[in-house]
Tab-separated table of C-alpha atoms in Angstrom:
chain	number	residue	atom	x	y	z
A	1	MET	CA	-0.027	0.012	0.045
A	2	SER	CA	1.206	3.405	-0.844
A	3	THR	CA	2.219	5.924	1.870
A	4	SER	CA	3.215	9.483	2.134
A	5	THR	CA	7.081	8.392	1.536
A	6	ASP	CA	6.129	6.996	-1.773
A	7	ILE	CA	4.367	10.348	-2.537
A	8	LYS	CA	7.425	12.072	-1.684
A	9	TRP	CA	9.843	9.717	-4.114
A	10	VAL	CA	7.168	9.722	-6.905
A	11	ARG	CA	7.120	13.792	-6.720
A	12	LEU	CA	11.041	13.558	-6.793
A	13	ALA	CA	10.757	11.536	-9.916
A	14	LEU	CA	8.528	14.079	-11.523
A	15	ARG	CA	10.680	16.845	-10.797
A	16	LEU	CA	13.665	14.659	-12.581
A	17	ALA	CA	11.440	13.890	-15.910
A	18	GLU	CA	10.725	17.576	-16.086
A	19	ARG	CA	14.628	18.077	-16.858
A	20	GLY	CA	13.635	16.106	-20.220
A	21	ARG	CA	11.548	19.010	-21.282
A	22	GLY	CA	12.196	20.056	-24.919
A	23	SER	CA	14.330	17.193	-25.533
A	24	THR	CA	12.657	13.941	-25.534
A	25	SER	CA	10.351	14.138	-28.107
A	26	PRO	CA	8.703	11.950	-29.904
A	27	ASN	CA	9.381	9.921	-26.301
A	28	PRO	CA	7.667	10.966	-22.993
A	29	MET	CA	9.597	12.661	-20.299
A	30	VAL	CA	10.328	10.168	-17.588
A	31	GLY	CA	11.722	10.303	-14.080
A	32	ALA	CA	13.046	7.431	-11.764
A	33	VAL	CA	14.252	7.246	-8.611
A	34	VAL	CA	16.137	3.976	-6.907
A	35	VAL	CA	15.398	3.633	-2.890
A	36	LYS	CA	16.873	1.096	-0.490
A	37	ARG	CA	16.402	0.981	2.880
A	38	GLY	CA	14.962	4.915	3.086
A	39	GLN	CA	17.775	6.117	1.207
A	40	ILE	CA	18.377	7.098	-2.543
A	41	ILE	CA	20.949	5.123	-4.154
A	42	GLY	CA	20.142	6.038	-7.798
A	43	GLN	CA	18.185	8.533	-9.849
A	44	GLY	CA	17.882	9.323	-13.305
A	45	TRP	CA	15.742	10.873	-16.399
A	46	HIS	CA	15.191	10.451	-20.022
A	47	ARG	CA	17.412	12.879	-21.467
A	48	ARG	CA	16.914	12.459	-25.276
A	49	ALA	CA	15.013	10.117	-27.684
A	50	GLY	CA	17.570	7.499	-28.568
A	51	GLU	CA	19.285	7.695	-25.319
A	52	PRO	CA	18.858	5.164	-22.343
A	53	HIS	CA	15.129	5.693	-20.487
A	54	ALA	CA	14.831	6.965	-17.148
A	55	GLU	CA	14.940	3.436	-15.488
A	56	ILE	CA	18.282	2.684	-17.129
A	57	GLU	CA	19.757	5.890	-16.070
A	58	ALA	CA	18.845	5.128	-12.541
A	59	LEU	CA	20.280	2.033	-12.649
A	60	HIS	CA	23.418	3.103	-13.728
A	61	SER	CA	23.357	6.035	-11.273
A	62	ALA	CA	23.154	3.321	-8.535
A	63	ALA	CA	26.180	1.154	-10.187
A	64	ALA	CA	28.321	4.283	-10.475
A	65	ARG	CA	27.868	4.911	-6.843
A	66	GLY	CA	28.670	1.438	-5.828
A	67	HIS	CA	25.272	0.252	-4.610
A	68	SER	CA	23.190	-2.992	-5.554
A	69	VAL	CA	19.846	-2.387	-6.471
A	70	ARG	CA	18.783	-6.207	-5.450
A	71	GLY	CA	15.639	-5.507	-3.421
A	72	ALA	CA	15.069	-2.101	-3.832
A	73	THR	CA	12.272	-0.170	-4.759
A	74	LEU	CA	12.140	1.775	-7.928
A	75	TYR	CA	9.794	4.574	-8.146
A	76	VAL	CA	8.846	5.784	-12.044
A	77	THR	CA	6.743	8.279	-13.490
A	78	LEU	CA	5.439	6.051	-16.622
A	79	GLU	CA	4.831	2.322	-16.944
A	80	PRO	CA	8.278	0.842	-17.903
A	81	CYS	CA	8.454	-0.029	-21.759
A	82	CYS	CA	8.401	-3.799	-22.322
A	83	THR	CA	9.155	-3.700	-26.154
A	84	GLN	CA	12.378	-3.536	-28.131
A	85	GLY	CA	12.445	-0.149	-29.839
A	86	ARG	CA	15.864	2.150	-30.125
A	87	THR	CA	16.739	0.905	-26.765
A	88	PRO	CA	16.008	-2.598	-25.105
A	89	PRO	CA	13.067	-3.273	-23.045
A	90	CYS	CA	13.364	-1.825	-19.644
A	91	THR	CA	11.207	-4.539	-17.812
A	92	ALA	CA	13.658	-6.987	-18.455
A	93	ALA	CA	16.556	-5.002	-17.226
A	94	LEU	CA	14.403	-4.467	-13.842
A	95	ILE	CA	13.660	-8.166	-13.535
A	96	ALA	CA	17.101	-8.951	-14.009
A	97	ALA	CA	18.430	-6.113	-11.662
A	98	GLY	CA	16.183	-7.971	-8.781
A	99	PHE	CA	13.946	-5.014	-7.973
A	100	ARG	CA	11.869	-6.307	-5.182
A	101	ARG	CA	8.823	-3.450	-5.792
A	102	VAL	CA	8.133	-0.939	-8.497
A	103	VAL	CA	5.850	2.273	-7.975
A	104	VAL	CA	4.745	3.630	-11.055
A	105	ALA	CA	2.649	6.831	-11.622
A	106	ALA	CA	0.847	6.873	-14.755
A	107	ARG	CA	0.073	3.962	-17.152
A	108	ASP	CA	1.435	3.683	-20.738
A	109	PRO	CA	-1.086	5.329	-22.873
A	110	ASN	CA	-0.245	3.279	-25.997
A	111	PRO	CA	-3.121	0.746	-26.121
A	112	ALA	CA	-0.661	-1.802	-27.868
A	113	HIS	CA	1.241	-1.519	-24.599
A	114	ALA	CA	-0.635	-0.502	-21.706
A	115	GLY	CA	-0.616	-2.857	-18.868
A	116	ARG	CA	1.917	-5.351	-20.496
A	117	GLY	CA	4.955	-3.818	-18.480
A	118	PHE	CA	3.225	-4.362	-15.062
A	119	GLN	CA	2.188	-8.040	-16.109
A	120	LEU	CA	5.695	-8.818	-16.905
A	121	LEU	CA	6.998	-7.614	-13.832
A	122	ARG	CA	4.512	-9.065	-11.597
A	123	ARG	CA	4.800	-12.418	-13.527
A	124	ALA	CA	8.755	-12.062	-12.276
A	125	GLY	CA	7.408	-11.904	-8.841
A	126	ILE	CA	7.796	-7.824	-8.425
A	127	GLU	CA	5.191	-6.003	-6.385
A	128	VAL	CA	4.035	-3.583	-8.842
A	129	GLU	CA	1.818	-0.532	-7.517
A	130	THR	CA	0.425	2.134	-9.957
A	131	GLY	CA	-1.876	5.210	-10.095
A	132	LEU	CA	0.296	7.308	-7.426
A	133	LEU	CA	0.255	10.942	-8.606
A	134	ALA	CA	-1.133	9.651	-11.926
A	135	ASP	CA	-2.854	12.878	-12.931
A	136	GLU	CA	0.348	14.942	-12.514
A	137	ALA	CA	2.291	12.269	-14.412
A	138	THR	CA	-0.451	12.260	-17.117
A	139	ARG	CA	-0.537	15.937	-17.371
A	140	LEU	CA	3.409	16.100	-17.481
A	141	ASN	CA	3.198	14.191	-21.029
A	142	GLU	CA	-0.027	15.538	-22.319
A	143	GLY	CA	1.217	15.826	-25.943
A	144	PHE	CA	2.578	12.578	-26.086
A	145	ASN	CA	-0.440	10.875	-25.007
A	146	HIS	CA	-2.190	12.395	-27.386
A	147	TRP	CA	0.127	11.879	-30.343
A	148	ILE	CA	0.452	7.818	-29.112
A	149	VAL	CA	-3.178	7.485	-29.260
A	150	ARG	CA	-4.431	9.726	-32.383
A	151	ARG	CA	-1.240	9.867	-34.440
A	152	THR	CA	-1.713	13.636	-34.748
A	153	PRO	CA	0.282	16.412	-32.806
A	154	PHE	CA	-1.350	17.976	-29.555
A	155	VAL	CA	-2.331	21.491	-30.972
A	156	THR	CA	-1.862	24.713	-28.699
A	157	VAL	CA	-3.122	27.953	-30.489
A	158	LYS	CA	-1.301	30.945	-29.190
A	159	ALA	CA	-2.011	34.445	-29.731
A	160	ALA	CA	-1.466	37.957	-28.299
A	161	MET	CA	-4.325	40.593	-28.433
A	162	THR	CA	-6.061	43.368	-26.778
A	163	LEU	CA	-8.801	43.153	-24.696
A	164	ASP	CA	-11.345	43.367	-27.192
A	165	GLY	CA	-9.651	40.169	-29.101
A	166	LYS	CA	-7.595	42.028	-31.778
A	167	ILE	CA	-4.028	41.000	-32.727
A	168	ALA	CA	-3.406	43.970	-35.166
A	169	THR	CA	-4.854	47.246	-36.457
A	170	ALA	CA	-6.635	47.157	-39.940
A	171	THR	CA	-3.491	48.175	-41.505
A	172	GLY	CA	-1.566	45.100	-40.098
A	173	ASP	CA	0.316	46.799	-37.485
A	174	SER	CA	0.766	44.476	-34.661
A	175	LYS	CA	4.081	45.197	-32.901
A	176	TRP	CA	3.893	45.120	-29.913
A	177	ILE	CA	0.921	44.295	-28.315
A	178	THR	CA	1.925	42.498	-25.162
A	179	GLY	CA	5.358	43.496	-22.973
A	180	PRO	CA	8.656	41.789	-22.687
A	181	ALA	CA	7.291	39.429	-19.957
A	182	ALA	CA	4.619	38.031	-22.075
A	183	ARG	CA	6.633	37.794	-24.919
A	184	ALA	CA	9.417	35.670	-23.393
A	185	GLU	CA	6.444	33.339	-21.801
A	186	GLY	CA	5.605	32.889	-25.557
A	187	MET	CA	9.250	32.189	-26.360
A	188	ARG	CA	9.243	29.458	-23.935
A	189	LEU	CA	6.245	27.661	-25.361
A	190	ARG	CA	8.334	27.177	-28.252
A	191	GLN	CA	10.764	25.243	-26.219
A	192	ASP	CA	8.083	22.649	-25.540
A	193	VAL	CA	6.580	21.908	-28.813
A	194	ASP	CA	8.283	20.020	-32.008
A	195	ALA	CA	6.874	22.379	-34.449
A	196	ILE	CA	5.277	25.883	-35.171
A	197	LEU	CA	3.204	27.096	-37.921
A	198	VAL	CA	2.004	30.222	-39.268
A	199	GLY	CA	0.230	31.189	-42.426
A	200	VAL	CA	1.807	32.989	-45.384
A	201	ASN	CA	0.284	36.426	-44.253
A	202	THR	CA	2.396	36.267	-40.963
A	203	VAL	CA	5.480	35.899	-43.030
A	204	LEU	CA	4.596	38.514	-45.590
A	205	ALA	CA	3.906	41.152	-42.893
A	206	ASP	CA	6.401	40.276	-40.299
A	207	ASP	CA	9.138	37.982	-41.859
A	208	PRO	CA	9.463	36.189	-38.849
A	209	GLN	CA	12.278	33.573	-37.810
A	210	LEU	CA	10.132	31.385	-35.812
A	211	THR	CA	12.911	30.149	-33.572
A	212	VAL	CA	13.711	29.753	-29.959
A	213	ARG	CA	15.363	32.770	-28.910
A	214	LEU	CA	16.401	32.400	-25.154
A	215	SER	CA	17.144	34.970	-22.814
A	216	SER	CA	20.693	35.863	-21.469
A	217	LYS	CA	19.605	33.881	-18.215
A	218	GLU	CA	18.640	30.714	-20.291
A	219	SER	CA	20.716	28.652	-22.258
A	220	PRO	CA	19.930	25.743	-24.802
A	221	LYS	CA	20.481	22.158	-23.459
A	222	GLU	CA	24.233	21.054	-23.976
A	223	GLY	CA	24.564	19.218	-27.279
A	224	ALA	CA	20.735	20.037	-28.372
A	225	PRO	CA	20.604	21.072	-32.040
A	226	PRO	CA	17.882	23.508	-33.334
A	227	ARG	CA	14.885	21.191	-33.769
A	228	LEU	CA	12.044	23.215	-34.041
A	229	ARG	CA	10.153	22.453	-37.380
A	230	ARG	CA	8.541	25.516	-39.165
A	231	ILE	CA	5.421	25.235	-41.092
A	232	ILE	CA	4.011	27.794	-43.284
A	233	LEU	CA	0.438	27.493	-44.801
A	234	ASP	CA	0.745	28.945	-48.353
A	235	THR	CA	-2.153	27.933	-50.719
A	236	GLN	CA	-0.365	29.685	-53.436
A	237	ALA	CA	3.357	29.644	-52.834
A	238	ARG	CA	3.837	33.338	-51.982
A	239	THR	CA	6.566	32.697	-49.455
A	240	PRO	CA	9.186	35.375	-50.547
A	241	LEU	CA	12.621	33.530	-51.255
A	242	THR	CA	14.273	36.151	-49.432
A	243	ALA	CA	12.333	35.022	-46.067
A	244	ARG	CA	14.039	34.356	-43.233
A	245	VAL	CA	12.589	30.960	-43.089
A	246	VAL	CA	13.867	30.318	-46.452
A	247	THR	CA	17.086	31.776	-46.207
A	248	ASP	CA	18.704	31.157	-42.447
A	249	GLN	CA	20.724	28.177	-41.383
A	250	TRP	CA	17.679	26.421	-40.579
A	251	ALA	CA	16.132	26.587	-43.748
A	252	SER	CA	16.030	22.640	-43.811
A	253	LEU	CA	13.669	22.837	-40.858
A	254	THR	CA	11.251	24.757	-42.980
A	255	THR	CA	8.163	23.090	-44.561
A	256	VAL	CA	6.204	25.362	-46.943
A	257	VAL	CA	2.533	23.816	-47.538
A	258	VAL	CA	1.212	24.767	-50.764
A	259	ALA	CA	-2.115	24.048	-52.686
A	260	ARG	CA	-1.736	20.970	-55.344
A	261	ASN	CA	-2.318	23.902	-58.016
A	262	ALA	CA	0.059	26.385	-56.692
A	263	PRO	CA	2.167	27.931	-59.345
A	264	SER	CA	4.788	25.463	-60.305
A	265	GLN	CA	7.299	28.014	-61.100
A	266	ARG	CA	7.035	29.547	-57.367
A	267	THR	CA	6.983	25.868	-56.156
A	268	SER	CA	9.964	24.588	-57.607
A	269	ALA	CA	11.834	27.859	-56.277
A	270	LEU	CA	10.828	27.096	-52.952
A	271	ALA	CA	11.816	23.499	-53.254
A	272	ARG	CA	15.426	24.256	-53.777
A	273	ARG	CA	15.567	25.874	-50.617
A	274	VAL	CA	13.186	24.478	-47.936
A	275	ASN	CA	10.817	21.468	-47.781
A	276	VAL	CA	7.621	21.755	-49.812
A	277	TRP	CA	4.228	19.525	-49.177
A	278	HIS	CA	1.321	19.664	-52.003
A	279	ALA	CA	-1.846	19.613	-49.904
A	280	PRO	CA	-5.475	18.958	-50.719
A	281	ILE	CA	-7.859	22.156	-50.353
A	282	ARG	CA	-11.000	21.922	-48.077
A	283	ASP	CA	-13.171	25.203	-48.285
A	284	GLY	CA	-10.640	26.995	-50.387
A	285	ARG	CA	-7.824	26.616	-48.133
A	286	ILE	CA	-4.949	24.135	-47.144
A	287	ASP	CA	-6.781	21.422	-45.330
A	288	PRO	CA	-5.614	21.442	-41.728
A	289	ARG	CA	-6.444	18.091	-41.072
A	290	TRP	CA	-4.035	16.352	-43.742
A	291	VAL	CA	-1.209	18.646	-42.288
A	292	LEU	CA	-1.904	17.225	-38.799
A	293	ARG	CA	-1.821	13.958	-40.381
A	294	GLN	CA	1.261	14.397	-42.034
A	295	LEU	CA	3.292	16.114	-39.204
A	296	GLY	CA	2.059	13.085	-37.055
A	297	ALA	CA	3.629	10.677	-39.307
A	298	GLU	CA	6.814	12.441	-38.936
A	299	ASN	CA	6.731	12.269	-35.031
A	300	VAL	CA	5.814	15.856	-34.560
A	301	THR	CA	4.019	15.578	-30.983
A	302	ARG	CA	3.046	18.783	-30.151
A	303	LEU	CA	2.437	21.788	-32.399
A	304	LEU	CA	2.129	25.523	-31.857
A	305	VAL	CA	-0.124	27.558	-33.931
A	306	GLU	CA	0.733	31.231	-34.120
A	307	GLY	CA	-1.274	32.202	-37.087
A	308	GLY	CA	-3.279	35.173	-37.727
A	309	GLY	CA	-7.054	34.936	-37.279
A	310	GLU	CA	-7.873	32.851	-40.361
A	311	VAL	CA	-5.353	29.994	-39.422
A	312	ASN	CA	-6.253	30.203	-35.874
A	313	ALA	CA	-9.986	29.980	-36.713
A	314	SER	CA	-9.322	26.930	-39.074
A	315	PHE	CA	-7.856	25.124	-35.983
A	316	LEU	CA	-10.128	26.190	-33.317
A	317	LEU	CA	-13.383	26.203	-35.077
A	318	GLY	CA	-12.458	23.138	-36.629
A	319	ARG	CA	-11.958	21.598	-33.270
A	320	LEU	CA	-8.447	20.488	-34.311
A	321	ALA	CA	-6.752	22.138	-31.495
A	322	GLN	CA	-6.649	20.861	-27.806
A	323	GLU	CA	-5.093	24.015	-26.171
A	324	ILE	CA	-5.294	27.727	-26.139
A	325	VAL	CA	-2.693	30.167	-24.472
A	326	PHE	CA	-3.964	33.824	-25.086
A	327	PHE	CA	-1.978	36.819	-23.902
A	328	TYR	CA	-4.225	39.811	-23.131
A	329	ALA	CA	-2.653	43.343	-23.001
A	330	PRO	CA	-4.585	45.985	-20.972
A	331	LYS	CA	-5.568	47.970	-24.410
A	332	ILE	CA	-8.662	48.283	-26.209
A	333	LEU	CA	-8.077	48.654	-30.079
A	334	GLY	CA	-12.087	48.628	-31.386
A	335	GLY	CA	-12.744	49.303	-35.028
A	336	ALA	CA	-14.634	46.938	-37.293
A	337	ASN	CA	-11.845	46.344	-39.536
A	338	ALA	CA	-9.179	45.569	-36.996
A	339	ARG	CA	-7.776	42.268	-37.135
A	340	ARG	CA	-9.230	39.568	-34.967
A	341	GLY	CA	-7.461	36.973	-32.955
A	342	VAL	CA	-10.203	34.224	-33.985
A	343	ALA	CA	-11.738	34.974	-37.248
A	344	GLY	CA	-13.833	32.812	-39.674
A	345	ASN	CA	-17.079	32.629	-39.662
A	346	GLY	CA	-17.697	31.810	-36.138
A	347	ALA	CA	-20.645	29.514	-34.305
A	348	THR	CA	-23.926	30.053	-35.334
A	349	ARG	CA	-25.300	28.512	-32.250
A	350	TRP	CA	-24.564	28.773	-28.575
A	351	ALA	CA	-24.238	25.110	-28.593
A	352	ASP	CA	-21.486	25.283	-31.061
A	353	THR	CA	-19.200	27.451	-29.105
A	354	LEU	CA	-15.977	26.472	-27.889
A	355	GLU	CA	-15.615	25.645	-23.985
A	356	LEU	CA	-12.665	25.786	-21.940
A	357	GLU	CA	-11.637	23.842	-19.032
A	358	ARG	CA	-8.640	23.612	-16.643
A	359	MET	CA	-8.072	27.140	-17.035
A	360	GLU	CA	-5.149	28.816	-15.343
A	361	TRP	CA	-4.517	32.693	-15.260
A	362	LYS	CA	-0.893	34.297	-15.092
A	363	GLN	CA	-0.158	37.960	-14.484
A	364	LEU	CA	2.772	38.963	-16.612
A	365	LYS	CA	3.412	42.649	-15.442
A	366	PRO	CA	0.844	44.594	-17.178
A	367	ASP	CA	-0.604	41.261	-19.266
A	368	LEU	CA	-2.328	38.560	-18.652
A	369	MET	CA	-2.268	35.051	-19.915
A	370	LEU	CA	-4.669	32.619	-19.830
A	371	ARG	CA	-3.775	28.755	-20.764
A	372	ALA	CA	-6.867	26.169	-20.899
A	373	LEU	CA	-7.771	22.935	-22.547
A	374	ILE	CA	-10.553	22.991	-25.054
A	375	LYS	CA	-13.326	20.891	-23.713
A	376	PRO	CA	-14.405	17.993	-26.105
A	377	ARG	CA	-17.835	17.746	-27.213
A	378	ALA	CA	-20.090	15.854	-25.078
A	379	HIS	CA	-20.749	13.082	-27.920
A	380	ALA	CA	-17.071	12.900	-28.360
A	381	LYS	CA	-16.788	11.907	-24.753
A	382	SER	CA	-19.204	9.064	-24.997
A	383	ARG	CA	-17.088	7.135	-27.893
A	384	ARG	CA	-13.943	7.126	-25.743
């Protein structure tokens, strides 16, 4: 039976798992702690995809300190893997090491594997307890959990706007709506995702670089190359060949998504510098569902949408997003022609509006940040 001591060690494992944030995709963040006779003898976390899992790191840590793990308890934030991937199955290593007990926070979300790791450990005579701080562990890997089940990325729509929901004046002036603290928080959002998506109008208006720019107090993880993919929705291949996303040193990470009937000359010119996808059209625009399936197939687990009002609407009103992060500046712009944070045709009935849940408000100097999940439709819940 779990005790307050067990909770303490699982919390430590969760903190260790957090150290892998921004590095482990398409794998989950996982932390592990080895305890024997009430003392920590080893600990570890999954540092990067393709490298040892948290359980193996913890085993190595204990061995490096000269400790035997036989008879010890392992605290781990996610069900140990039981299949051969880029690394061997962790269950085999745990059984061979002679653990007496394994305490796990969250079950493997992959339907093909869920529960199998527990079965193997129990068959080997290891005591297994599950579900301790499961909600916290599940939230930690929300993006991975969504992707591993649906094979499309977890989508966050981010926008900075005035209190009346405007992201730019009628002439397109949008710098800067929010202050430095809010912009720094927005930059940190990019560290947690695999790809960022904008529409071509954003490229034409702002020529953004769409990279993770860290403050002087922060630094990239040692040895971690730039990995943020940049996705441009550009029906008619209007992205300039001089745009920074086309010409900078990370051009190989840029994908311009064009319609299948886009002008071939412009498309070919772009394809010589960046990746180009030819996508089907839906309601006169690139089909975002198709884009999400393509990204999911290429192991993009989390996608940040930083588009204009129409791009934001295509993901939100199309119910393709799972989360919003909206920054509000204490300003009112007004004007019928000012650009809205969420455009599109909007809902025609209150029953069709998007409802939010698990709302978190944060004050960022004069600005406010709202982070919330988009509540699934009632009928969608009933199918799960």
